[in-house]
Short mmCIF file of N, CA, C and O in Angstrom, two decimals:
data_model
loop_
_atom_site.label_atom_id
_atom_site.label_comp_id
_atom_site.label_asym_id
_atom_site.label_seq_id
_atom_site.Cartn_x
_atom_site.Cartn_y
_atom_site.Cartn_z
N UNK R 1 8.58 -0.82 -10.98
CA UNK R 1 7.21 -1.38 -10.34
C UNK R 1 7.49 -2.98 -10.64
O UNK R 1 7.69 -3.55 -11.80
N UNK R 2 6.66 -3.93 -9.92
CA UNK R 2 6.60 -5.07 -10.28
C UNK R 2 5.25 -5.24 -11.15
O UNK R 2 4.62 -4.31 -11.52
N UNK R 3 5.24 -6.57 -11.63
CA UNK R 3 4.18 -6.96 -12.38
C UNK R 3 2.89 -7.64 -11.53
O UNK R 3 3.33 -8.68 -11.03
N UNK R 4 1.64 -7.45 -11.82
CA UNK R 4 0.49 -8.09 -10.96
C UNK R 4 0.86 -9.29 -11.31
O UNK R 4 0.96 -9.81 -12.39
N UNK R 5 0.63 -10.36 -10.42
CA UNK R 5 0.59 -11.93 -10.44
C UNK R 5 -0.70 -12.26 -11.50
O UNK R 5 -1.78 -11.65 -11.71
N UNK R 6 -0.34 -13.21 -12.32
CA UNK R 6 -1.35 -13.95 -13.11
C UNK R 6 -2.68 -14.04 -12.48
O UNK R 6 -3.86 -13.81 -12.72
N UNK R 7 -2.41 -14.64 -11.34
CA UNK R 7 -3.78 -15.22 -10.32
C UNK R 7 -4.49 -14.03 -9.35
O UNK R 7 -4.54 -14.44 -8.56
N UNK R 8 -4.33 -12.85 -9.69
CA UNK R 8 -4.49 -11.90 -8.87
C UNK R 8 -6.14 -11.88 -8.40
O UNK R 8 -6.50 -11.71 -7.24
N UNK R 9 -6.98 -12.29 -9.21
CA UNK R 9 -8.58 -12.65 -8.71
C UNK R 9 -8.68 -13.83 -7.61
O UNK R 9 -9.06 -13.31 -6.14
N UNK R 10 -7.56 -14.58 -7.86
CA UNK R 10 -7.40 -15.86 -6.44
C UNK R 10 -7.03 -15.30 -5.45
O UNK R 10 -7.40 -15.60 -4.29
N UNK R 11 -6.15 -14.47 -5.69
CA UNK R 11 -5.04 -14.03 -4.56
C UNK R 11 -6.27 -12.98 -3.88
O UNK R 11 -6.08 -13.08 -2.52
N UNK R 12 -6.66 -12.19 -4.36
CA UNK R 12 -7.81 -11.24 -3.70
C UNK R 12 -8.68 -12.25 -3.09
O UNK R 12 -9.23 -11.67 -1.72
N UNK R 13 -9.14 -13.02 -3.42
CA UNK R 13 -10.34 -14.03 -2.92
C UNK R 13 -9.91 -14.66 -1.71
O UNK R 13 -10.46 -14.63 -0.51
N UNK R 14 -8.78 -15.14 -1.73
CA UNK R 14 -7.66 -15.35 -0.37
C UNK R 14 -7.66 -14.42 0.56
O UNK R 14 -7.55 -14.84 1.36
N UNK R 15 -7.12 -13.29 0.22
CA UNK R 15 -6.95 -12.20 1.22
C UNK R 15 -8.60 -11.93 2.03
O UNK R 15 -8.30 -11.72 3.03
N UNK R 16 -9.50 -11.93 1.15
CA UNK R 16 -10.99 -11.89 1.67
C UNK R 16 -10.89 -12.71 2.76
O UNK R 16 -11.57 -12.53 3.64
N UNK R 17 -10.74 -14.06 2.30
CA UNK R 17 -11.18 -15.12 3.40
C UNK R 17 -10.18 -14.86 4.52
O UNK R 17 -10.65 -15.01 5.65
N UNK R 18 -9.20 -14.45 4.16
CA UNK R 18 -7.82 -14.46 5.70
C UNK R 18 -8.34 -13.34 6.71
O UNK R 18 -8.22 -13.61 7.75
N UNK R 19 -8.75 -12.25 5.94
CA UNK R 19 -9.49 -11.19 6.45
C UNK R 19 -10.59 -11.46 7.12
O UNK R 19 -10.66 -11.11 8.69
N UNK R 20 -11.78 -11.88 6.46
CA UNK R 20 -12.71 -12.12 7.37
C UNK R 20 -12.36 -13.31 8.34
O UNK R 20 -13.36 -13.39 9.56
N UNK R 21 -11.41 -14.33 8.49
CA UNK R 21 -11.06 -15.06 9.46
C UNK R 21 -10.41 -14.61 10.59
O UNK R 21 -10.12 -15.23 11.69
N UNK R 22 -9.81 -13.30 10.24
CA UNK R 22 -9.21 -12.78 11.33
C UNK R 22 -7.50 -13.30 11.34
O UNK R 22 -7.06 -13.23 12.54
N UNK R 23 -7.35 -13.52 10.51
CA UNK R 23 -5.79 -14.77 10.49
C UNK R 23 -4.83 -13.67 9.96
O UNK R 23 -3.55 -14.19 10.19
N UNK R 24 -4.94 -12.44 9.72
CA UNK R 24 -3.85 -11.58 9.43
C UNK R 24 -3.53 -10.27 10.12
O UNK R 24 -4.57 -9.59 10.55
N UNK R 25 -2.57 -9.80 10.14
CA UNK R 25 -2.26 -8.47 10.91
C UNK R 25 -2.27 -7.59 9.86
O UNK R 25 -2.70 -8.08 8.62
N UNK R 26 -2.59 -6.35 10.71
CA UNK R 26 -2.90 -5.25 9.57
C UNK R 26 -1.30 -5.13 8.38
O UNK R 26 -1.61 -4.92 7.31
N UNK R 27 -0.33 -5.55 8.85
CA UNK R 27 0.86 -5.49 8.02
C UNK R 27 1.13 -6.57 7.19
O UNK R 27 1.48 -6.24 6.16
N UNK R 28 0.34 -7.84 7.93
CA UNK R 28 0.52 -8.83 6.70
C UNK R 28 -0.60 -8.33 5.31
O UNK R 28 -0.28 -8.95 4.64
N UNK R 29 -1.69 -8.24 5.90
CA UNK R 29 -2.61 -7.80 4.97
C UNK R 29 -2.05 -6.68 4.08
O UNK R 29 -2.43 -6.86 2.68
N UNK R 30 -1.48 -5.63 4.44
CA UNK R 30 -1.10 -4.45 3.66
C UNK R 30 0.04 -5.20 2.72
O UNK R 30 -0.15 -4.73 1.44
N UNK R 31 0.76 -5.79 3.15
CA UNK R 31 1.82 -6.65 2.34
C UNK R 31 1.10 -7.55 0.90
O UNK R 31 1.46 -7.48 0.17
N UNK R 32 0.05 -8.02 1.66
CA UNK R 32 -0.54 -9.13 0.46
C UNK R 32 -1.18 -8.12 -0.85
O UNK R 32 -1.05 -8.09 -1.72
N UNK R 33 -1.67 -6.95 -0.02
CA UNK R 33 -2.57 -6.18 -0.78
C UNK R 33 -1.39 -5.58 -2.08
O UNK R 33 -1.58 -5.35 -3.19
N UNK R 34 -0.23 -5.12 -1.57
CA UNK R 34 0.89 -4.52 -2.36
C UNK R 34 1.37 -5.67 -3.45
O UNK R 34 1.50 -5.26 -4.71
N UNK R 35 1.63 -6.77 -2.94
CA UNK R 35 2.00 -7.69 -3.87
C UNK R 35 0.81 -8.00 -5.08
O UNK R 35 1.30 -8.69 -5.91
N UNK R 36 -0.33 -8.15 -4.40
CA UNK R 36 -1.71 -8.34 -5.43
C UNK R 36 -1.52 -7.28 -6.63
O UNK R 36 -1.64 -7.79 -7.60
N UNK R 37 -1.26 -6.11 -6.33
CA UNK R 37 -1.34 -5.13 -7.43
C UNK R 37 0.01 -5.26 -8.19
O UNK R 37 0.44 -4.46 -9.10
N UNK R 38 1.17 -5.75 -7.60
CA UNK R 38 2.46 -6.04 -8.22
C UNK R 38 3.53 -5.08 -8.05
O UNK R 38 4.04 -4.64 -9.06
N UNK R 39 3.52 -4.18 -7.13
CA UNK R 39 4.15 -2.85 -7.01
C UNK R 39 5.35 -2.96 -5.58
O UNK R 39 4.87 -3.64 -4.88
N UNK R 40 6.28 -2.59 -6.06
CA UNK R 40 7.22 -2.22 -5.01
C UNK R 40 6.78 -1.54 -3.82
O UNK R 40 5.97 -0.84 -3.84
N UNK R 41 7.57 -1.63 -2.59
CA UNK R 41 7.18 -0.97 -1.32
C UNK R 41 7.33 0.64 -1.90
O UNK R 41 6.45 1.24 -1.56
N UNK R 42 8.42 1.04 -2.51
CA UNK R 42 8.36 2.47 -2.86
C UNK R 42 7.45 3.05 -3.60
O UNK R 42 6.78 4.09 -3.30
N UNK R 43 7.08 2.12 -5.06
CA UNK R 43 6.10 2.95 -5.80
C UNK R 43 4.57 2.74 -4.97
O UNK R 43 3.97 3.79 -5.35
N UNK R 44 4.19 1.87 -4.38
CA UNK R 44 2.95 1.54 -3.55
C UNK R 44 2.72 3.03 -2.69
O UNK R 44 1.88 3.44 -2.49
N UNK R 45 4.14 2.89 -1.78
CA UNK R 45 3.73 3.95 -0.94
C UNK R 45 3.75 5.54 -1.68
O UNK R 45 2.90 6.04 -0.99
N UNK R 46 4.48 5.76 -2.46
CA UNK R 46 4.09 7.16 -2.98
C UNK R 46 3.14 7.35 -3.86
O UNK R 46 2.41 8.38 -3.92
N UNK R 47 3.02 5.95 -4.61
CA UNK R 47 2.07 6.39 -5.84
C UNK R 47 0.37 6.15 -5.56
O UNK R 47 -0.46 6.70 -5.92
N UNK R 48 0.13 5.07 -4.55
CA UNK R 48 -0.84 4.83 -4.27
C UNK R 48 -1.49 5.36 -2.81
O UNK R 48 -2.52 5.84 -2.79
N UNK R 49 -0.37 4.97 -1.77
CA UNK R 49 -0.64 5.57 -0.34
C UNK R 49 -0.46 6.96 -0.29
O UNK R 49 -1.10 7.46 0.96
N UNK R 50 0.64 7.57 -0.82
CA UNK R 50 1.00 8.81 -0.51
C UNK R 50 1.58 8.96 0.72
O UNK R 50 1.20 9.98 1.94
N UNK R 51 2.51 8.14 0.97
CA UNK R 51 3.15 8.15 2.27
C UNK R 51 4.41 7.87 1.99
O UNK R 51 4.84 7.24 0.77
N UNK R 52 5.55 7.90 2.87
CA UNK R 52 6.80 7.42 2.76
C UNK R 52 7.16 5.99 2.49
O UNK R 52 6.14 5.23 3.44
N UNK R 53 8.08 5.60 1.78
CA UNK R 53 8.41 4.01 1.56
C UNK R 53 8.66 3.65 3.33
O UNK R 53 8.22 2.46 3.44
N UNK R 54 9.49 4.42 4.12
CA UNK R 54 9.74 4.07 5.33
C UNK R 54 8.60 3.58 6.23
O UNK R 54 8.52 2.95 7.07
N UNK R 55 7.36 4.45 6.19
CA UNK R 55 5.98 4.39 6.66
C UNK R 55 5.45 3.01 6.51
O UNK R 55 5.21 2.23 7.02
N UNK R 56 5.32 2.78 5.32
CA UNK R 56 4.93 1.55 4.65
C UNK R 56 5.58 0.40 5.32
O UNK R 56 5.11 -0.75 5.52
N UNK R 57 6.85 0.45 5.17
CA UNK R 57 7.82 -0.65 5.56
C UNK R 57 7.66 -1.19 7.14
O UNK R 57 7.42 -1.89 7.52
N UNK R 58 7.54 0.03 7.81
CA UNK R 58 7.09 -0.07 9.26
C UNK R 58 5.63 -0.60 9.37
O UNK R 58 5.43 -1.90 10.39
N UNK R 59 4.72 -0.37 8.63
CA UNK R 59 3.41 -1.00 8.78
C UNK R 59 3.31 -2.25 8.01
O UNK R 59 3.01 -3.65 9.07
N UNK R 60 3.95 -2.75 7.15
CA UNK R 60 4.06 -4.15 6.89
C UNK R 60 5.05 -5.13 7.62
O UNK R 60 4.52 -6.16 7.69
N UNK R 61 6.07 -4.71 8.64
CA UNK R 61 6.58 -5.09 9.54
C UNK R 61 5.74 -5.18 10.89
O UNK R 61 6.36 -5.58 11.72
N UNK R 62 4.53 -4.51 10.97
CA UNK R 62 3.84 -4.56 12.03
C UNK R 62 4.77 -3.77 13.48
O UNK R 62 4.46 -4.00 14.58
N UNK R 63 5.41 -2.73 12.73
CA UNK R 63 6.27 -1.89 13.83
C UNK R 63 5.43 -0.32 13.71
O UNK R 63 5.75 0.24 14.68
N UNK R 64 4.75 -0.10 12.84
CA UNK R 64 4.33 1.23 12.68
C UNK R 64 2.97 1.50 13.38
O UNK R 64 2.26 0.19 14.00
N UNK R 65 2.31 2.60 13.38
CA UNK R 65 1.38 3.18 14.12
C UNK R 65 0.45 4.06 13.22
O UNK R 65 0.50 4.91 13.33
N UNK R 66 -0.05 3.23 12.19
CA UNK R 66 -0.80 4.02 10.95
C UNK R 66 -1.76 4.77 11.42
O UNK R 66 -2.46 4.39 12.48
N UNK R 67 -2.02 6.02 11.08
CA UNK R 67 -3.18 6.85 11.31
C UNK R 67 -4.45 6.35 10.54
O UNK R 67 -4.65 5.39 9.78
N UNK R 68 -5.68 6.71 11.17
CA UNK R 68 -6.97 6.25 10.38
C UNK R 68 -6.86 6.83 9.22
O UNK R 68 -6.87 5.63 8.03
N UNK R 69 -6.45 7.82 8.72
CA UNK R 69 -6.44 8.32 7.32
C UNK R 69 -5.34 7.40 6.59
O UNK R 69 -5.85 6.68 5.39
N UNK R 70 -4.25 6.92 7.12
CA UNK R 70 -3.13 5.93 6.22
C UNK R 70 -4.09 4.58 6.20
O UNK R 70 -4.17 3.79 5.24
N UNK R 71 -4.67 4.12 7.12
CA UNK R 71 -5.36 2.95 6.93
C UNK R 71 -6.68 3.02 6.15
O UNK R 71 -6.84 1.76 5.47
N UNK R 72 -7.43 3.90 5.88
CA UNK R 72 -8.13 4.02 4.97
C UNK R 72 -7.69 4.07 3.47
O UNK R 72 -8.21 3.39 2.50
N UNK R 73 -6.26 4.94 3.23
CA UNK R 73 -5.77 4.84 1.99
C UNK R 73 -5.17 3.35 1.77
O UNK R 73 -5.27 2.94 0.57
N UNK R 74 -4.98 2.50 2.73
CA UNK R 74 -4.29 1.05 2.57
C UNK R 74 -5.69 0.39 2.00
O UNK R 74 -5.50 -0.38 1.08
N UNK R 75 -6.68 0.48 2.64
CA UNK R 75 -7.70 -0.33 2.12
C UNK R 75 -8.50 0.06 1.09
O UNK R 75 -9.42 -0.91 0.47
N UNK R 76 -8.71 1.42 0.67
CA UNK R 76 -9.37 1.86 -0.15
C UNK R 76 -9.23 1.11 -1.58
O UNK R 76 -10.26 0.96 -2.30
N UNK R 77 -8.30 0.91 -2.18
CA UNK R 77 -8.11 0.23 -3.42
C UNK R 77 -8.42 -1.29 -3.41
O UNK R 77 -8.94 -1.89 -4.65
N UNK R 78 -8.90 -1.82 -2.28
CA UNK R 78 -9.23 -3.14 -2.42
C UNK R 78 -11.14 -3.17 -1.85
O UNK R 78 -11.47 -4.14 -1.50
N UNK R 79 -11.41 -1.89 -1.50
CA UNK R 79 -12.67 -1.61 -1.24
C UNK R 79 -12.91 -1.75 0.09
O UNK R 79 -14.29 -2.13 0.80
N UNK R 80 -12.17 -1.81 0.96
CA UNK R 80 -12.23 -1.79 2.46
C UNK R 80 -12.46 -0.44 2.98
O UNK R 80 -11.95 0.48 2.67
N UNK R 81 -12.86 -0.29 4.39
CA UNK R 81 -12.85 0.83 5.11
C UNK R 81 -12.74 0.49 6.52
O UNK R 81 -12.60 -0.58 6.85
N UNK R 82 -12.43 1.38 7.27
CA UNK R 82 -12.18 1.44 8.56
C UNK R 82 -13.37 1.55 9.63
O UNK R 82 -14.15 2.55 9.23
N UNK R 83 -13.65 0.50 10.34
CA UNK R 83 -14.76 0.76 11.22
C UNK R 83 -14.52 -0.11 12.69
O UNK R 83 -13.62 -1.07 12.57
N UNK R 84 -15.57 -0.25 13.37
CA UNK R 84 -15.76 -1.12 14.45
C UNK R 84 -16.32 -2.53 13.96
O UNK R 84 -17.30 -2.33 13.10
N UNK R 85 -15.75 -3.59 14.33
CA UNK R 85 -16.44 -4.86 13.97
C UNK R 85 -16.79 -5.71 15.16
O UNK R 85 -15.89 -5.61 15.96
N UNK R 86 -18.05 -6.15 15.55
CA UNK R 86 -18.44 -7.05 16.69
C UNK R 86 -17.50 -8.57 16.31
O UNK R 86 -17.89 -8.79 15.30
N UNK R 87 -16.97 -8.98 17.45
CA UNK R 87 -16.04 -9.92 17.29
C UNK R 87 -17.28 -11.22 17.52
O UNK R 87 -18.39 -10.99 18.09
N UNK R 88 -16.77 -12.32 16.82
CA UNK R 88 -17.79 -13.54 16.95
C UNK R 88 -17.57 -14.34 17.96
O UNK R 88 -16.49 -14.24 18.84
#
């Protein structure tokens, strides 16, 4: 397991800003979330998301097609939920 970065509060703030601005893909956001908590793909996949590391790798590379359940698991530790958002 990796160690959480010292400035995780600032990284979370930047993640929120980038997500609000629509600047990140699901894969990019997922990778940032994992790195903010300082976990390897294997640990994050098995301990937090309860999915295989292969599935997480595909999601982070924007190659996967995650289910709604998996997307909920990805967002939950950061207070995100899945839903429709009206575009600006």
